Amino acid sequence: MEKTFDLLALGELLLRLSPPDNERLTRGDTFTKQVGGAEFNVASGASLLGLHTGILSKLPANDVGTYIKNRIRFNGVSDDYLVYDESKNARLGVYYYENGAHPRKPRIVYDRMNTSFQQISPADFEESMYASTRCFHTSGITLALGDGPRETAVTMIRKFKEQGALISFDVNFRGNLWTGEEARVCIEQLLPYVDIFFCSEDTARLTFHKEGTQEEIMKSFTKDYPISIVASTKRTVHSPKVHTFQSMIYSAKNDCYFTEEPYRNIEVVDRIGSGDAYISGVLYGLLSDPDDLQRALEYGNAASAVKNTIPGDLPASDKRELDSIRKAHTATGIQLEMDR
Amino acid sequence: MEKTFDLLALGELLLRLSPPDNERLTRGDTFTKQVGGAEFNVASGASLLGLHTGILSKLPANDVGTYIKNRIRFNGVSDDYLVYDESKNARLGVYYYENGAHPRKPRIVYDRMNTSFQQISPADFEESMYASTRCFHTSGITLALGDGPRETAVTMIRKFKEQGALISFDVNFRGNLWTGEEARVCIEQLLPYVDIFFCSEDTARLTFHKEGTQEEIMKSFTKDYPISIVASTKRTVHSPKVHTFQSMIYSAKNDCYFTEEPYRNIEVVDRIGSGDAYISGVLYGLLSDPDDLQRALEYGNAASAVKNTIPGDLPASDKRELDSIRKAHTATGIQLEMDR
Amino acid sequence: MEKTFDLLALGELLLRLSPPDNERLTRGDTFTKQVGGAEFNVASGASLLGLHTGILSKLPANDVGTYIKNRIRFNGVSDDYLVYDESKNARLGVYYYENGAHPRKPRIVYDRMNTSFQQISPADFEESMYASTRCFHTSGITLALGDGPRETAVTMIRKFKEQGALISFDVNFRGNLWTGEEARVCIEQLLPYVDIFFCSEDTARLTFHKEGTQEEIMKSFTKDYPISIVASTKRTVHSPKVHTFQSMIYSAKNDCYFTEEPYRNIEVVDRIGSGDAYISGVLYGLLSDPDDLQRALEYGNAASAVKNTIPGDLPASDKRELDSIRKAHTATGIQLEMDR
Amino acid sequence: MEKTFDLLALGELLLRLSPPDNERLTRGDTFTKQVGGAEFNVASGASLLGLHTGILSKLPANDVGTYIKNRIRFNGVSDDYLVYDESKNARLGVYYYENGAHPRKPRIVYDRMNTSFQQISPADFEESMYASTRCFHTSGITLALGDGPRETAVTMIRKFKEQGALISFDVNFRGNLWTGEEARVCIEQLLPYVDIFFCSEDTARLTFHKEGTQEEIMKSFTKDYPISIVASTKRTVHSPKVHTFQSMIYSAKNDCYFTEEPYRNIEVVDRIGSGDAYISGVLYGLLSDPDDLQRALEYGNAASAVKNTIPGDLPASDKRELDSIRKAHTATGIQLEMDR
Amino acid sequence: MEKTFDLLALGELLLRLSPPDNERLTRGDTFTKQVGGAEFNVASGASLLGLHTGILSKLPANDVGTYIKNRIRFNGVSDDYLVYDESKNARLGVYYYENGAHPRKPRIVYDRMNTSFQQISPADFEESMYASTRCFHTSGITLALGDGPRETAVTMIRKFKEQGALISFDVNFRGNLWTGEEARVCIEQLLPYVDIFFCSEDTARLTFHKEGTQEEIMKSFTKDYPISIVASTKRTVHSPKVHTFQSMIYSAKNDCYFTEEPYRNIEVVDRIGSGDAYISGVLYGLLSDPDDLQRALEYGNAASAVKNTIPGDLPASDKRELDSIRKAHTATGIQLEMDR
Amino acid sequence: MEKTFDLLALGELLLRLSPPDNERLTRGDTFTKQVGGAEFNVASGASLLGLHTGILSKLPANDVGTYIKNRIRFNGVSDDYLVYDESKNARLGVYYYENGAHPRKPRIVYDRMNTSFQQISPADFEESMYASTRCFHTSGITLALGDGPRETAVTMIRKFKEQGALISFDVNFRGNLWTGEEARVCIEQLLPYVDIFFCSEDTARLTFHKEGTQEEIMKSFTKDYPISIVASTKRTVHSPKVHTFQSMIYSAKNDCYFTEEPYRNIEVVDRIGSGDAYISGVLYGLLSDPDDLQRALEYGNAASAVKNTIPGDLPASDKRELDSIRKAHTATGIQLEMDR
């Protein structure tokens, strides 16, 4: 029997407020109004590439929540499993973000405590949901956001796994939400369920106390746990407006590493969500052709590189665009500047 | 010895987010970024009229708090007694507001719980402050916002009174913050300290169980408590874009009522804060010429009427403008359309 | 067996380009970018009220088409039955609209010929679709847009009817698309299939040569054809910014007329789509409670009145808002200016 | 021999800076950048109606002057007789304008001294110019702006008259530029040259010490001077957003008065320049059909009424629009809300 | 006898719609509204440099056409030879453009079929026009846009040539309008009339099957046809935001090649129209000093390089600016950062 | 006795009008409305770093002046010593600025003659002011703006010096205000009073006819005059969007030079005011820790480098931000891209 969804993701949705261009949070008369959330970013990117995706989350039952729901749909993600908080103090988390320009770094102010999402509970969802998807994704941010989200994530990982879904997990360590040690203890309990594991080299070393080469570290996770695939990205920040991006994937089944040339000198417009876009590309690759990990890596890299050029948290590139970017990335000789 | 300030006001500061023009909260890509807060609105209006005013409040020690501080100064209000919340989850309250258009009413979504302001405490302020002002103002909203603000307000009312300041209090009842009965009990404990009392007729009847004519009600407060002046406004809402406004003041000392012709068919651009603007005009009148209550009422009415024509919570009219509006309000014969 | 959709609508989608505020088409540096289309407007309004709706249309397979698809989803309407035109000259129709202000009328420039929608054909849709909805809606605009749309509309009306769907039809006469006589001949062939018929009094007289009172005219359609319900709206334009709106519904089954007090002095922000919003309210009423035509009429009137206050073609009011507007419309005594 | 221009106008061009919508000059982060100038407004309106018009003025030879030149051309007015000030302190006059809303009047701040226009001189123009137009127009503002503009105006009135042009003159009294007595003395010296004279009733009484009815006053000018036509407008300001407008024309040749029903309850967006638009309509009427003064008056009234609905100083209505407004103004019975 | 115009250009005018900054076509609420068209871009640039230029084109007789006409005038180009399409389905072509950022290329969607321009015909223009200009310019785009434009272009080239105008032609090959072979056959029929020929090296090789060095290719055109001057540009696209630009000119008369150092690392804001700006600079050079081809090349290079830094299709640099850029381009030693 | 202010600065305030982004002065419909002025920029930057600062200036007593006053307060600078010009032709200076992009340089148009500031006089200020500050700052621009400002500056330097304030002076040579020789003669008369002297190497050579190395030049000023500290900046303009910045400080007391690594490849958003920001950082350093000149230089460099990334004339970085930038500037090893 075919499953309704390719990918369901659990995570918080945030209202993002940003001053335009290079204006500062401390000044100015307008905010750009956007939506973000690590796991939603992943679901959006995968939907653009052709997967049928949905977001599992809890929103306040007010106009702000409705705005978020509208945006979720705009981005091609299903709102079938959104739940609403009708309580008096229902609220959506907010974050304030301003762009950087060398030597000024981007700045971010979070206001994401006491939210409706923190009231989420496994009881908000019906059991039939667990059989409806081929893959489930969440991240360490959800685990760090409090008891409700953590319990919901743990329950869901277990139940989706039972129903045969692949479990994808991104460490996504945020030092302002929990300590490295809290993260390690919590995540290690979940790793026995995880199939696809996203963890940067730095986090592996600092949080999981891994040692050795990048390759050795990636492989070690698959030895300790029944993880099939480990993916790791590396971003070089030349300046807030110029980055280089690359990644590596390790497949335990084949004991094999995959990589390609970095995307160099990306003209960064908005780097937020580019890590999530990477995951969307890799998951698209894995779910559409599980045996071609090189292709999955290339979609991940292209999705991430191009996301940096797009305002807001959310990716906005369909498969046609990523294919054209992948092609240009590896092409030699003269390339058309644009198609006309 | 002369006091540094004419007016100090205690109250919460909120970030106001509004879609432009007639756009809706549930749609659109931008928010107008503004500042408001009932007591701050009063202090701003009074400052524009020439009083030396300051705001007592607690802000998060982050970029959003700095923005608010900058705006406070922009509006001519002193930030000498602002205190900052350095805690990790420091936050500023937010409210979302959209304009109405008949038959659609304005809409408002509050997100003002768990804020830094709710952490305010009398201990945040030094004792010398209490001798620095001729008048202290706060409102029922502050009382309703939790233990910290309530304790701070009660303490301040007592201490400012001890140091000889006039105490101004606006009931400003908000049904989404507390019940009428909670409000009555709390406020009645403070009325023995209040000199200038702002209370609408409806609130007097519903919350304080007053009966009789408007005049009888106003007078009764001064019989029950040592209140000198009671002021009451009346707004007739023809549509969200057309209001009529009038008010009455009762002076216990002279046993005398003051009123004037209503401002009719005001072209409403933004009605939020027009009640606070009224108070700013009345307090300006009282503090600049305590014996001329008719003048105080007229400044109050003009300040309120014109505030409705100005975007945002905050008044933006100086004494010259209010004088010209007062003059035009009572003039007969041809009036210049504009001065050029 | 339950049907997936409550309402499917067939119609063209247009990119609407408008100068901001009162700016003119012939000047200025920006356009507001919006989406409209008579039948889509109906589906959007009904979706906001809680129906499960979808739009049947053909879009160019390019970025402009993708924008439209995203907006359709944003508005809660299903894109399951959108089809795409991959041909080289695929295009979306455009219309340019500027607001009026007395004595200047609104202006509109259409550029809707040679579009992808005109290439639509019954063959673009699979047969299973016809069993998926409780109601099908289209309008005279679709019939007037060329052979493809007309053949598709005729086929769909017949096939949906066969599968038990209610057929809703709005005359929506546009003199710039066809003559009254062309419209009459074409529409009369379809009336044998129509259950719910929307036709203004003027159009009934001018196009269908009806005579007598408004009541007689409405009833006469149900005598000539097996129409169950006839609805007719009346708009009084005091100025481009002030309208009064009312309507009447006739039920053939009960031989009964329904009406209510007009919505007077609506503060018009954007009148486009308010007729479509009326239909969305009536269809919501009929599909959610087929026996209460008074309620259907009231939802229609409220939906239309409030749409006039909202920028763009599309309604933006959910059931909660319409209920509050209906309540205020019939209330006597003091009303709260806003809820806070 | 045919003349190249129908109308040449002499006058200052100003950069107008306005906060958007109802925002105030004392706040906000943006200005709308527009161009205005009484005589240029006249030339623009007449050009839109089909006359070949040009502006005579002096601009700074810098980027700001170039912007003005571009705008002049955008509005269909010839820049053939613009002259440029290459001096170091060349500057364009600026004025700041904010909209009003009852009870707040519009506000205006002028910064138009020491401008390049004040350096204008008859020597800036070649003699051939004087034979190139059928009509020359200027106003009292130009006379009041200093010796250079005044001498230029006086010289031009004389020379254009010599070459057979009709001389049109608008008193346009501005109390912030000169006194009434200064204006009277200066203008009375020019009236022997004037053919078409625009003067409001108030100015006639206050500045020219006229007495009697409006009709008597208008006629008296033609007795004192060889003026052919006197036109006078009357604006009733219900509020900054609602005006009523009417006018009267007196023809000395026929000893006949022309008028029509006022345009009532105009929805005012921007009233600046509506007096100039009136003149543009009257001059268009007179120059296109000198014998039909009723038609000239109607074009003047329609041009002025509709200008009030258009942002900025400049009219934006062509003959087709004015014809449709004139028609609607006198029509009885049902009118189409818009044409589609 | 002196000719009225230095340059007349025949070509389509398009409404360009672009999302602001780095926003995408598939999202967002606004479009920037601009005007473009290859030949109009050339005429605009040449007008800024001091030539008297006009555009020959056909516009819809509606508000959109009027907007275009206003913009043409704003840019200093004559509208004397614009003709208008009064037909019911008159339309202006539209194109949608979004900026790129590495690794995302710019995107463009054309909607330029069935336009009023495609209805253009030689009969729209009077014979006297052909004697009014020193130079006539058009491009391969006009030839590719259908029978009307092609016939008009062919006729005009012939008639202008007969009247002694220099004929300037830009191949401007667009693969989405016609095939290379179609282009070659059509253009080769016109080359006997062409005096100044603009063709890139790539197009020469691919479309005209030329071989050899760039120099040999350029010279070969002058051997095959009586072409006096061949100009060829080369753009190196480091990223969508960084280009390097250079060009070469060959003079058949002197059998001589002209070039200069490339403009390196141009900070590209909007590259559209920079090729047309090149032509405007070269034609300005040739028409103002026919014997100094080095100067013509330098104006072309400067005009093109700087156009890349300006939003929209149209150049915005006058001779003073290009002179200052040319000077800085060849200067050695310290340069002022700006002039103040 | 403690002084009220750390720093008072005398200088003109200007309204700055800029087209958005890369738009040109000669086009477009909006201006960004900002405030600037060399000495005010210094006071603002120092205030952000924690000093108590005020501006001494004269503003027109109109809405434009009020806007400036509000902005001064917004930026944390005291308006205690602002004076207002109530005269009829009171005006604020304006300057127009557009950004550059290689190969197009930024452009600036000044309109700063006949201003209220030029009417400033020592008599506008009370004597008590001279004892209220630890440091006084002004620049050569003030000296060049006419007799009023010059006399005021000279008087103030003398009187503040008498009252024990440190005198800070920035040459800030502007060739469009005076000649180098005029500047030299005027400034040399003031140097006997100056303690802290800011002068670029180029100006030292060209205006003061200094010779030798940069170090020799700086030292020579302290030999000729009783100057304690000389600071000199050097900007390398790679393009309008990429600069490198460095500086050197010489201390006469220690006969010692201070410098550090340049800030390389700054991503320039708006370079105006970055020189003033440098001074604000150096003065903050000197006034908060007079003995640590290396620290003063580092604050100066960081303040200037980061100012380039901020729109408008004014700095917007507090001490926390500059500390983080200083730290990153000297750090080795991995740096966090942002803090979250």
mmCIF file of N, CA, C and O in Angstrom, chain C residues 19-42:
data_model
loop_
_atom_site.group_PDB
_atom_site.id
_atom_site.type_symbol
_atom_site.label_atom_id
_atom_site.label_comp_id
_atom_site.label_asym_id
_atom_site.label_seq_id
_atom_site.Cartn_x
_atom_site.Cartn_y
_atom_site.Cartn_z
ATOM 1 N N PRO C 19 -1.158 49.897 -9.322
ATOM 2 C CA PRO C 19 -0.324 50.886 -8.640
ATOM 3 C C PRO C 19 -0.791 51.015 -7.194
ATOM 4 O O PRO C 19 -1.963 50.800 -6.896
ATOM 5 N N PRO C 20 0.121 51.347 -6.284
ATOM 6 C CA PRO C 20 -0.259 51.451 -4.874
ATOM 7 C C PRO C 20 -1.223 52.614 -4.627
ATOM 8 O O PRO C 20 -1.167 53.634 -5.316
ATOM 9 N N ASP C 21 -2.084 52.431 -3.615
ATOM 10 C CA ASP C 21 -2.969 53.495 -3.134
ATOM 11 C C ASP C 21 -3.739 54.171 -4.273
ATOM 12 O O ASP C 21 -4.454 53.519 -4.991
ATOM 13 N N ASN C 22 -3.556 55.479 -4.411
ATOM 14 C CA ASN C 22 -4.289 56.228 -5.424
ATOM 15 C C ASN C 22 -3.417 56.578 -6.627
ATOM 16 O O ASN C 22 -3.787 57.426 -7.434
ATOM 17 N N GLU C 23 -2.274 55.937 -6.731
ATOM 18 C CA GLU C 23 -1.389 56.209 -7.869
ATOM 19 C C GLU C 23 -2.055 55.715 -9.157
ATOM 20 O O GLU C 23 -2.984 54.923 -9.125
ATOM 21 N N ARG C 24 -1.562 56.224 -10.287
ATOM 22 C CA ARG C 24 -2.184 55.909 -11.557
ATOM 23 C C ARG C 24 -1.378 54.903 -12.370
ATOM 24 O O ARG C 24 -0.152 54.822 -12.245
ATOM 25 N N LEU C 25 -2.064 54.190 -13.242
ATOM 26 C CA LEU C 25 -1.386 53.247 -14.131
ATOM 27 C C LEU C 25 -0.348 53.931 -15.003
ATOM 28 O O LEU C 25 0.682 53.340 -15.338
ATOM 29 N N THR C 26 -0.609 55.159 -15.370
ATOM 30 C CA THR C 26 0.261 55.855 -16.330
ATOM 31 C C THR C 26 1.526 56.428 -15.682
ATOM 32 O O THR C 26 2.328 57.061 -16.376
ATOM 33 N N ARG C 27 1.691 56.231 -14.413
ATOM 34 C CA ARG C 27 2.833 56.797 -13.698
ATOM 35 C C ARG C 27 3.366 55.760 -12.692
ATOM 36 O O ARG C 27 2.831 54.676 -12.557
ATOM 37 N N GLY C 28 4.392 56.160 -11.949
ATOM 38 C CA GLY C 28 4.823 55.349 -10.823
ATOM 39 C C GLY C 28 5.807 54.259 -11.171
ATOM 40 O O GLY C 28 5.972 53.886 -12.326
ATOM 41 N N ASP C 29 6.456 53.730 -10.160
ATOM 42 C CA ASP C 29 7.565 52.792 -10.326
ATOM 43 C C ASP C 29 7.288 51.388 -9.808
ATOM 44 O O ASP C 29 8.160 50.510 -9.914
ATOM 45 N N THR C 30 6.114 51.154 -9.209
ATOM 46 C CA THR C 30 5.839 49.813 -8.695
ATOM 47 C C THR C 30 4.417 49.376 -8.999
ATOM 48 O O THR C 30 3.520 50.190 -9.165
ATOM 49 N N PHE C 31 4.275 48.083 -9.054
ATOM 50 C CA PHE C 31 2.962 47.448 -9.120
ATOM 51 C C PHE C 31 2.814 46.515 -7.922
ATOM 52 O O PHE C 31 3.758 45.803 -7.564
ATOM 53 N N THR C 32 1.660 46.527 -7.327
ATOM 54 C CA THR C 32 1.311 45.452 -6.418
ATOM 55 C C THR C 32 0.938 44.244 -7.264
ATOM 56 O O THR C 32 0.252 44.368 -8.273
ATOM 57 N N LYS C 33 1.431 43.093 -6.842
ATOM 58 C CA LYS C 33 1.325 41.844 -7.605
ATOM 59 C C LYS C 33 0.315 40.957 -6.901
ATOM 60 O O LYS C 33 0.566 40.527 -5.768
ATOM 61 N N GLN C 34 -0.814 40.746 -7.533
ATOM 62 C CA GLN C 34 -1.860 39.958 -6.896
ATOM 63 C C GLN C 34 -2.445 38.955 -7.878
ATOM 64 O O GLN C 34 -2.122 38.956 -9.051
ATOM 65 N N VAL C 35 -3.318 38.117 -7.364
ATOM 66 C CA VAL C 35 -3.936 37.084 -8.177
ATOM 67 C C VAL C 35 -5.440 37.239 -8.104
ATOM 68 O O VAL C 35 -5.983 37.565 -7.050
ATOM 69 N N GLY C 36 -6.111 37.031 -9.203
ATOM 70 C CA GLY C 36 -7.558 37.036 -9.175
ATOM 71 C C GLY C 36 -8.135 36.156 -10.252
ATOM 72 O O GLY C 36 -7.405 35.563 -11.057
ATOM 73 N N GLY C 37 -9.428 36.098 -10.260
ATOM 74 C CA GLY C 37 -10.177 35.279 -11.215
ATOM 75 C C GLY C 37 -11.509 34.970 -10.568
ATOM 76 O O GLY C 37 -11.540 34.452 -9.450
ATOM 77 N N ALA C 38 -12.589 35.288 -11.265
ATOM 78 C CA ALA C 38 -13.910 35.253 -10.641
ATOM 79 C C ALA C 38 -14.171 33.934 -9.906
ATOM 80 O O ALA C 38 -14.564 33.929 -8.734
ATOM 81 N N GLU C 39 -13.944 32.828 -10.585
ATOM 82 C CA GLU C 39 -14.286 31.543 -9.981
ATOM 83 C C GLU C 39 -13.295 31.178 -8.871
ATOM 84 O O GLU C 39 -13.677 30.548 -7.881
ATOM 85 N N PHE C 40 -12.049 31.542 -9.045
ATOM 86 C CA PHE C 40 -11.071 31.292 -7.976
ATOM 87 C C PHE C 40 -11.425 32.112 -6.738
ATOM 88 O O PHE C 40 -11.287 31.634 -5.614
ATOM 89 N N ASN C 41 -11.854 33.339 -6.950
ATOM 90 C CA ASN C 41 -12.281 34.146 -5.809
ATOM 91 C C ASN C 41 -13.383 33.425 -5.018
ATOM 92 O O ASN C 41 -13.387 33.427 -3.784
ATOM 93 N N VAL C 42 -14.314 32.823 -5.738
ATOM 94 C CA VAL C 42 -15.398 32.081 -5.073
ATOM 95 C C VAL C 42 -14.830 30.910 -4.274
ATOM 96 O O VAL C 42 -15.175 30.714 -3.100
#
